[in-house]
CSV table of C-alpha atoms in Angstrom, one decimal:
chain,number,residue,atom,x,y,z
A,1,UNK,CA,-93.3,-60.8,-146.3
A,2,UNK,CA,-92.4,-62.1,-142.9
A,3,UNK,CA,-90.6,-60.0,-140.4
A,4,UNK,CA,-88.2,-61.9,-138.1
A,5,UNK,CA,-86.7,-60.3,-135.0
A,6,UNK,CA,-83.7,-62.0,-133.4
A,7,UNK,CA,-82.7,-60.5,-130.1
A,8,UNK,CA,-80.7,-61.2,-126.9
A,9,UNK,CA,-82.9,-62.1,-123.9
A,10,UNK,CA,-81.4,-59.5,-121.6
A,11,UNK,CA,-82.3,-55.8,-120.9
A,12,UNK,CA,-80.3,-54.5,-123.8
A,13,UNK,CA,-81.8,-56.9,-126.4
A,14,UNK,CA,-85.3,-56.5,-125.2
A,15,UNK,CA,-85.2,-52.7,-124.9
A,16,UNK,CA,-83.5,-52.4,-128.3
A,17,UNK,CA,-86.3,-54.4,-130.0
A,18,UNK,CA,-88.9,-52.5,-128.0
A,19,UNK,CA,-87.6,-49.1,-129.3
A,20,UNK,CA,-87.5,-50.3,-132.9
A,21,UNK,CA,-91.0,-51.8,-132.9
A,22,UNK,CA,-92.5,-48.7,-131.1
A,23,UNK,CA,-91.1,-46.7,-134.1
A,24,UNK,CA,-91.7,-49.4,-136.7
A,25,UNK,CA,-94.7,-51.4,-135.6
A,26,UNK,CA,-94.6,-54.9,-137.0
A,27,UNK,CA,-96.1,-58.3,-136.3
A,28,UNK,CA,-92.9,-60.3,-136.3
A,29,UNK,CA,-91.6,-63.8,-135.5
A,30,UNK,CA,-89.5,-63.6,-132.4
A,31,UNK,CA,-86.3,-65.6,-131.9
A,32,UNK,CA,-84.6,-65.2,-128.6
A,33,UNK,CA,-83.4,-67.2,-125.5
A,34,UNK,CA,-81.5,-66.8,-122.2
A,35,UNK,CA,-78.8,-64.2,-122.2
A,36,UNK,CA,-76.0,-66.7,-123.0
A,37,UNK,CA,-78.0,-68.2,-125.9
A,38,UNK,CA,-76.4,-66.0,-128.6
A,39,UNK,CA,-76.0,-68.3,-131.6
A,40,UNK,CA,-79.6,-67.4,-132.5
A,41,UNK,CA,-79.5,-66.6,-136.2
A,42,UNK,CA,-79.1,-70.3,-137.1
A,43,UNK,CA,-82.7,-70.7,-136.0
A,44,UNK,CA,-83.9,-68.3,-138.8
A,45,UNK,CA,-85.9,-69.9,-141.6
A,46,UNK,CA,-86.5,-67.2,-144.2
A,47,UNK,CA,-87.3,-66.7,-147.8
A,48,UNK,CA,-86.1,-64.0,-150.2
A,49,UNK,CA,-88.9,-61.5,-149.5
A,50,UNK,CA,-88.5,-61.7,-145.7
A,51,UNK,CA,-86.7,-59.1,-143.5
A,52,UNK,CA,-84.5,-60.2,-140.6
A,53,UNK,CA,-83.5,-57.9,-137.8
A,54,UNK,CA,-80.8,-59.0,-135.3
A,55,UNK,CA,-80.2,-57.1,-132.1
A,56,UNK,CA,-77.5,-57.5,-129.4
A,57,UNK,CA,-75.9,-60.8,-130.3
A,58,UNK,CA,-72.3,-61.0,-131.5
A,59,UNK,CA,-71.9,-61.0,-135.3
A,60,UNK,CA,-68.8,-63.1,-134.9
A,61,UNK,CA,-70.8,-65.9,-133.2
A,62,UNK,CA,-73.5,-65.8,-135.9
A,63,UNK,CA,-71.3,-65.2,-138.9
A,64,UNK,CA,-72.0,-68.4,-140.9
A,65,UNK,CA,-75.8,-68.2,-140.3
A,66,UNK,CA,-75.9,-64.5,-141.4
A,67,UNK,CA,-73.8,-65.3,-144.5
A,68,UNK,CA,-76.3,-68.1,-145.4
A,69,UNK,CA,-79.1,-65.5,-145.3
A,70,UNK,CA,-77.2,-62.9,-147.3
A,71,UNK,CA,-76.2,-65.5,-149.9
A,72,UNK,CA,-79.9,-66.4,-150.2
A,73,UNK,CA,-80.8,-62.7,-151.0
A,74,UNK,CA,-82.4,-62.1,-147.7
A,75,UNK,CA,-82.2,-58.6,-146.2
A,76,UNK,CA,-80.6,-58.4,-142.7
A,77,UNK,CA,-80.4,-55.5,-140.4
A,78,UNK,CA,-77.8,-55.9,-137.6
A,79,UNK,CA,-77.6,-53.8,-134.4
A,80,UNK,CA,-74.9,-54.8,-131.9
A,81,UNK,CA,-72.0,-53.7,-129.7
A,82,UNK,CA,-70.1,-57.1,-129.1
A,83,UNK,CA,-67.0,-58.3,-130.8
A,84,UNK,CA,-67.8,-58.6,-134.5
A,85,UNK,CA,-64.7,-59.6,-136.4
A,86,UNK,CA,-64.8,-59.0,-140.2
A,87,UNK,CA,-68.1,-57.8,-141.5
A,88,UNK,CA,-69.0,-59.0,-145.0
A,89,UNK,CA,-69.5,-56.4,-147.8
A,90,UNK,CA,-73.0,-57.2,-149.0
A,91,UNK,CA,-75.8,-55.1,-150.4
A,92,UNK,CA,-78.2,-57.3,-148.3
A,93,UNK,CA,-76.6,-56.3,-145.0
A,94,UNK,CA,-77.5,-53.1,-143.2
A,95,UNK,CA,-75.1,-53.2,-140.2
A,96,UNK,CA,-75.1,-50.8,-137.2
A,97,UNK,CA,-72.2,-52.3,-135.1
A,98,UNK,CA,-70.2,-50.2,-132.6
A,99,UNK,CA,-68.0,-52.1,-130.2
A,100,UNK,CA,-66.9,-49.1,-128.1
A,101,UNK,CA,-66.9,-50.0,-124.4
A,102,UNK,CA,-69.2,-47.0,-123.7
A,103,UNK,CA,-72.2,-48.0,-125.8
A,104,UNK,CA,-74.8,-50.7,-125.9
A,105,UNK,CA,-77.2,-51.9,-128.5
A,106,UNK,CA,-80.1,-49.8,-127.0
A,107,UNK,CA,-78.1,-46.6,-127.6
A,108,UNK,CA,-77.1,-47.7,-131.1
A,109,UNK,CA,-80.8,-48.2,-131.9
A,110,UNK,CA,-81.6,-44.9,-130.3
A,111,UNK,CA,-79.1,-43.2,-132.6
A,112,UNK,CA,-80.7,-45.0,-135.6
A,113,UNK,CA,-84.1,-43.7,-134.5
A,114,UNK,CA,-82.9,-40.1,-133.8
A,115,UNK,CA,-83.8,-40.4,-130.1
A,116,UNK,CA,-87.5,-41.3,-130.7
A,117,UNK,CA,-87.7,-43.5,-127.6
A,118,UNK,CA,-84.8,-42.4,-125.5
A,119,UNK,CA,-86.3,-43.5,-122.2
A,120,UNK,CA,-86.0,-47.1,-123.3
A,121,UNK,CA,-82.5,-46.6,-124.5
A,122,UNK,CA,-81.5,-45.2,-121.1
A,123,UNK,CA,-83.1,-48.2,-119.5
A,124,UNK,CA,-81.0,-50.5,-121.8
A,125,UNK,CA,-77.8,-48.7,-120.8
A,126,UNK,CA,-78.6,-49.0,-117.1
A,127,UNK,CA,-79.3,-52.7,-117.6
A,128,UNK,CA,-75.9,-53.1,-119.3
A,129,UNK,CA,-74.2,-51.5,-116.3
A,130,UNK,CA,-73.3,-48.3,-118.2
A,131,UNK,CA,-74.5,-46.1,-115.3
A,132,UNK,CA,-72.6,-42.9,-116.2
A,133,UNK,CA,-73.3,-43.4,-119.9
A,134,UNK,CA,-77.0,-43.8,-119.2
A,135,UNK,CA,-77.2,-40.6,-117.1
A,136,UNK,CA,-75.4,-38.7,-119.8
A,137,UNK,CA,-77.8,-40.0,-122.5
A,138,UNK,CA,-80.7,-39.1,-120.3
A,139,UNK,CA,-79.6,-35.4,-119.9
A,140,UNK,CA,-82.0,-34.1,-122.6
A,141,UNK,CA,-85.0,-35.6,-120.7
A,142,UNK,CA,-84.4,-33.5,-117.6
A,143,UNK,CA,-85.3,-36.5,-115.3
A,144,UNK,CA,-85.1,-36.2,-111.5
A,145,UNK,CA,-82.8,-38.4,-109.5
A,146,UNK,CA,-85.9,-40.4,-108.5
A,147,UNK,CA,-86.9,-41.0,-112.1
A,148,UNK,CA,-83.3,-42.1,-113.0
A,149,UNK,CA,-83.5,-44.5,-110.1
A,150,UNK,CA,-86.7,-46.1,-111.4
A,151,UNK,CA,-85.1,-46.6,-114.9
A,152,UNK,CA,-81.9,-48.0,-113.2
A,153,UNK,CA,-84.0,-50.5,-111.2
A,154,UNK,CA,-86.0,-51.4,-114.3
A,155,UNK,CA,-82.9,-52.0,-116.4
A,156,UNK,CA,-81.4,-54.1,-113.7
A,157,UNK,CA,-84.5,-56.3,-113.3
A,158,UNK,CA,-84.9,-56.8,-117.0
A,159,UNK,CA,-81.2,-57.8,-117.2
A,160,UNK,CA,-81.6,-60.1,-114.1
A,161,UNK,CA,-84.4,-62.0,-115.8
A,162,UNK,CA,-82.2,-63.0,-118.7
A,163,UNK,CA,-79.7,-65.0,-116.7
A,164,UNK,CA,-80.1,-68.7,-116.4
A,165,UNK,CA,-78.9,-72.0,-117.8
A,166,UNK,CA,-82.3,-72.6,-119.5
A,167,UNK,CA,-85.7,-70.9,-119.8
A,168,UNK,CA,-86.8,-72.9,-116.7
A,169,UNK,CA,-84.5,-70.7,-114.6
A,170,UNK,CA,-86.1,-67.5,-115.6
A,171,UNK,CA,-89.2,-65.7,-114.2
A,172,UNK,CA,-90.3,-64.9,-117.7
A,173,UNK,CA,-89.2,-66.3,-121.1
A,174,UNK,CA,-87.6,-63.3,-122.8
A,175,UNK,CA,-90.1,-63.3,-125.7
A,176,UNK,CA,-92.9,-63.2,-123.1
A,177,UNK,CA,-91.3,-60.4,-121.2
A,178,UNK,CA,-90.9,-58.4,-124.4
A,179,UNK,CA,-94.6,-58.9,-125.1
A,180,UNK,CA,-95.4,-57.5,-121.6
A,181,UNK,CA,-93.4,-54.4,-122.4
A,182,UNK,CA,-94.9,-53.9,-125.9
A,183,UNK,CA,-98.0,-51.9,-124.8
A,184,UNK,CA,-95.9,-49.4,-122.9
A,185,UNK,CA,-94.3,-46.5,-124.8
A,186,UNK,CA,-93.4,-45.1,-121.3
A,187,UNK,CA,-91.3,-47.3,-119.0
A,188,UNK,CA,-92.7,-45.5,-116.0
A,189,UNK,CA,-96.2,-46.7,-116.8
A,190,UNK,CA,-94.9,-50.3,-117.1
A,191,UNK,CA,-93.3,-50.0,-113.6
A,192,UNK,CA,-96.4,-48.5,-112.1
A,193,UNK,CA,-99.0,-50.8,-113.8
A,194,UNK,CA,-97.7,-54.2,-114.8
A,195,UNK,CA,-97.5,-57.0,-112.3
A,196,UNK,CA,-94.4,-58.4,-114.2
A,197,UNK,CA,-92.3,-55.6,-112.7
A,198,UNK,CA,-93.4,-56.6,-109.1
A,199,UNK,CA,-92.7,-60.2,-109.8
A,200,UNK,CA,-89.2,-59.5,-111.0
A,201,UNK,CA,-88.5,-57.2,-108.1
A,202,UNK,CA,-89.6,-59.8,-105.5
A,203,UNK,CA,-87.6,-62.5,-107.2
A,204,UNK,CA,-84.5,-60.3,-107.3
A,205,UNK,CA,-84.8,-59.4,-103.7
A,206,UNK,CA,-85.0,-63.1,-102.6
A,207,UNK,CA,-82.1,-64.2,-104.9
A,208,UNK,CA,-79.9,-61.3,-103.8
A,209,UNK,CA,-80.3,-62.2,-100.1
A,210,UNK,CA,-79.1,-65.7,-100.8
A,211,UNK,CA,-76.1,-64.4,-102.8
A,212,UNK,CA,-75.0,-62.1,-100.0
A,213,UNK,CA,-73.9,-65.1,-97.9
A,214,UNK,CA,-71.3,-66.2,-100.4
A,215,UNK,CA,-67.7,-65.0,-99.8
A,216,UNK,CA,-65.1,-64.8,-102.6
A,217,UNK,CA,-62.9,-67.9,-103.2
A,218,UNK,CA,-60.0,-65.5,-103.8
A,219,UNK,CA,-59.7,-61.7,-103.8
A,220,UNK,CA,-57.0,-59.0,-104.0
A,221,UNK,CA,-56.6,-55.5,-105.4
A,222,UNK,CA,-56.5,-56.9,-109.0
A,223,UNK,CA,-59.4,-59.3,-109.1
A,224,UNK,CA,-62.0,-61.2,-107.1
A,225,UNK,CA,-63.4,-64.6,-107.9
A,226,UNK,CA,-66.6,-66.0,-106.5
A,227,UNK,CA,-68.0,-69.5,-106.9
A,228,UNK,CA,-71.7,-70.2,-106.6
A,229,UNK,CA,-73.6,-73.5,-106.2
A,230,UNK,CA,-75.6,-75.3,-108.9
A,231,UNK,CA,-78.9,-73.7,-108.0
A,232,UNK,CA,-81.4,-71.6,-110.0
A,233,UNK,CA,-81.0,-68.5,-107.7
A,234,UNK,CA,-77.2,-68.4,-108.4
A,235,UNK,CA,-77.7,-68.7,-112.2
A,236,UNK,CA,-80.2,-65.9,-112.1
A,237,UNK,CA,-78.3,-63.5,-110.0
A,238,UNK,CA,-74.8,-64.0,-111.3
A,239,UNK,CA,-74.7,-61.3,-114.0
A,240,UNK,CA,-76.4,-58.6,-112.1
A,241,UNK,CA,-74.4,-59.3,-109.0
A,242,UNK,CA,-71.2,-59.0,-111.1
A,243,UNK,CA,-72.3,-55.6,-112.2
A,244,UNK,CA,-73.0,-54.5,-108.7
A,245,UNK,CA,-69.6,-55.7,-107.5
A,246,UNK,CA,-67.9,-53.8,-110.4
A,247,UNK,CA,-69.7,-50.6,-109.3
A,248,UNK,CA,-68.6,-51.0,-105.7
A,249,UNK,CA,-65.0,-51.9,-106.6
A,250,UNK,CA,-64.2,-49.9,-109.8
A,251,UNK,CA,-60.5,-50.7,-109.7
A,252,UNK,CA,-60.9,-54.4,-109.6
A,253,UNK,CA,-62.0,-57.1,-112.1
A,254,UNK,CA,-64.6,-59.6,-111.0
A,255,UNK,CA,-65.5,-63.2,-112.0
A,256,UNK,CA,-68.5,-65.2,-110.9
A,257,UNK,CA,-68.3,-68.9,-111.4
A,258,UNK,CA,-71.6,-70.9,-111.1
A,259,UNK,CA,-71.4,-74.6,-111.0
A,260,UNK,CA,-73.0,-76.6,-113.8
A,261,UNK,CA,-73.3,-80.0,-112.3
A,262,UNK,CA,-69.9,-81.2,-111.0
A,263,UNK,CA,-67.8,-80.9,-114.1
A,264,UNK,CA,-68.1,-77.3,-115.3
A,265,UNK,CA,-68.9,-73.7,-114.4
A,266,UNK,CA,-70.8,-70.9,-116.0
A,267,UNK,CA,-68.6,-67.7,-115.9
A,268,UNK,CA,-69.4,-64.0,-115.8
A,269,UNK,CA,-66.5,-61.5,-116.0
A,270,UNK,CA,-66.6,-57.8,-115.5
A,271,UNK,CA,-63.6,-55.6,-116.3
A,272,UNK,CA,-62.7,-52.9,-113.8
A,273,UNK,CA,-64.9,-49.8,-114.4
A,274,UNK,CA,-61.8,-47.7,-114.7
A,275,UNK,CA,-60.4,-50.0,-117.4
A,276,UNK,CA,-63.4,-51.2,-119.4
A,277,UNK,CA,-61.4,-53.5,-121.7
A,278,UNK,CA,-60.1,-57.0,-122.0
A,279,UNK,CA,-63.0,-59.1,-120.7
A,280,UNK,CA,-63.8,-60.4,-124.2
A,281,UNK,CA,-60.1,-61.2,-124.9
A,282,UNK,CA,-59.9,-63.1,-121.6
A,283,UNK,CA,-62.9,-65.2,-122.2
A,284,UNK,CA,-62.1,-66.0,-125.8
A,285,UNK,CA,-59.0,-67.8,-124.5
A,286,UNK,CA,-61.5,-70.6,-123.4
A,287,UNK,CA,-63.9,-72.7,-125.4
A,288,UNK,CA,-67.5,-71.3,-125.3
A,289,UNK,CA,-66.1,-67.9,-124.2
A,290,UNK,CA,-67.0,-64.5,-125.7
A,291,UNK,CA,-68.7,-61.1,-125.0
A,292,UNK,CA,-67.6,-57.5,-125.1
A,293,UNK,CA,-64.7,-55.4,-123.8
A,294,UNK,CA,-66.3,-54.5,-120.4
A,295,UNK,CA,-68.3,-57.7,-119.8
A,296,UNK,CA,-68.0,-61.2,-121.1
A,297,UNK,CA,-68.4,-64.8,-120.1
A,298,UNK,CA,-67.8,-68.5,-120.6
A,299,UNK,CA,-70.7,-70.8,-121.1
A,300,UNK,CA,-69.0,-73.9,-119.8
A,301,UNK,CA,-65.6,-73.8,-118.1
A,302,UNK,CA,-64.3,-77.2,-117.1
A,303,UNK,CA,-63.6,-77.3,-113.3
A,304,UNK,CA,-60.1,-78.5,-114.0
A,305,UNK,CA,-59.5,-75.2,-115.9
A,306,UNK,CA,-60.5,-73.0,-113.0
A,307,UNK,CA,-56.9,-72.4,-111.8
A,308,UNK,CA,-55.9,-71.6,-115.4
A,309,UNK,CA,-58.8,-69.1,-115.7
A,310,UNK,CA,-57.9,-67.4,-112.4
A,311,UNK,CA,-54.3,-67.0,-113.5
A,312,UNK,CA,-55.4,-65.6,-116.8
A,313,UNK,CA,-57.8,-63.2,-115.1
A,314,UNK,CA,-55.1,-61.9,-112.9
A,315,UNK,CA,-52.6,-61.6,-115.8
A,316,UNK,CA,-55.2,-59.7,-117.9
A,317,UNK,CA,-55.6,-57.0,-115.2
A,318,UNK,CA,-52.4,-56.9,-113.2
């Protein structure tokens, strides 16, 4: 039997898998990629006795590939919180999908494991910009404000590492970063002992300083839109910066557009924190768009469609 783990390359995906494999140690084949690389199940090559676990990628975006596995008699466990669409009724599918705007895959896995590795679930929630949810989930742990701050920083940095157009943009390939976490049941030990944390922290500080110089291309009480150059720092910082802007302006939607050459943009959208809905609906109006209710994106928005996107963003949240 071969165990195959398919997971998003962001904080939620990595922390979800880390929880599961701390509880169920396995030598597994890892399939992942940059955060926007979500059609991952099509890479799976499995036989009937193998077990496939999928974490934090949209079922809807992987439907055909999952159905192929199920039809071949392969067991699939699926943990996710993104838009799923219709879920097939199959004895080979064990699905744990909750699309509520106040959860993430790390918290879904935490529930599955009965809180066995809650510290990492809290880290996942912080990384997914669910700050109040993360603090509420952490209540049984009786953590100090300083400790919560450490987990918030760790979740932010793990999430930051996942953003990029390709693996070349990242400080660590997600599979490599997961392997660096794997020896640590305690996230505080990872922060204190592993050089990967320091490398991520230094990279984030440098990228954040460059991003601070960019003003919005348009902004009002409803929404703000930023456009970033076709540079690696912009691709890395876009998602985490969108989260920060959402926290600072909870009544406003935000969109960050990062140039991909001269013909298209990568788009990150955050719904207002006081109205965590609609981001997925907005982005699915455009080819290559998708995500979840509170946070979504478009992998390649043609430059000619930027005015239409801005109008749709404002219409969605006005």
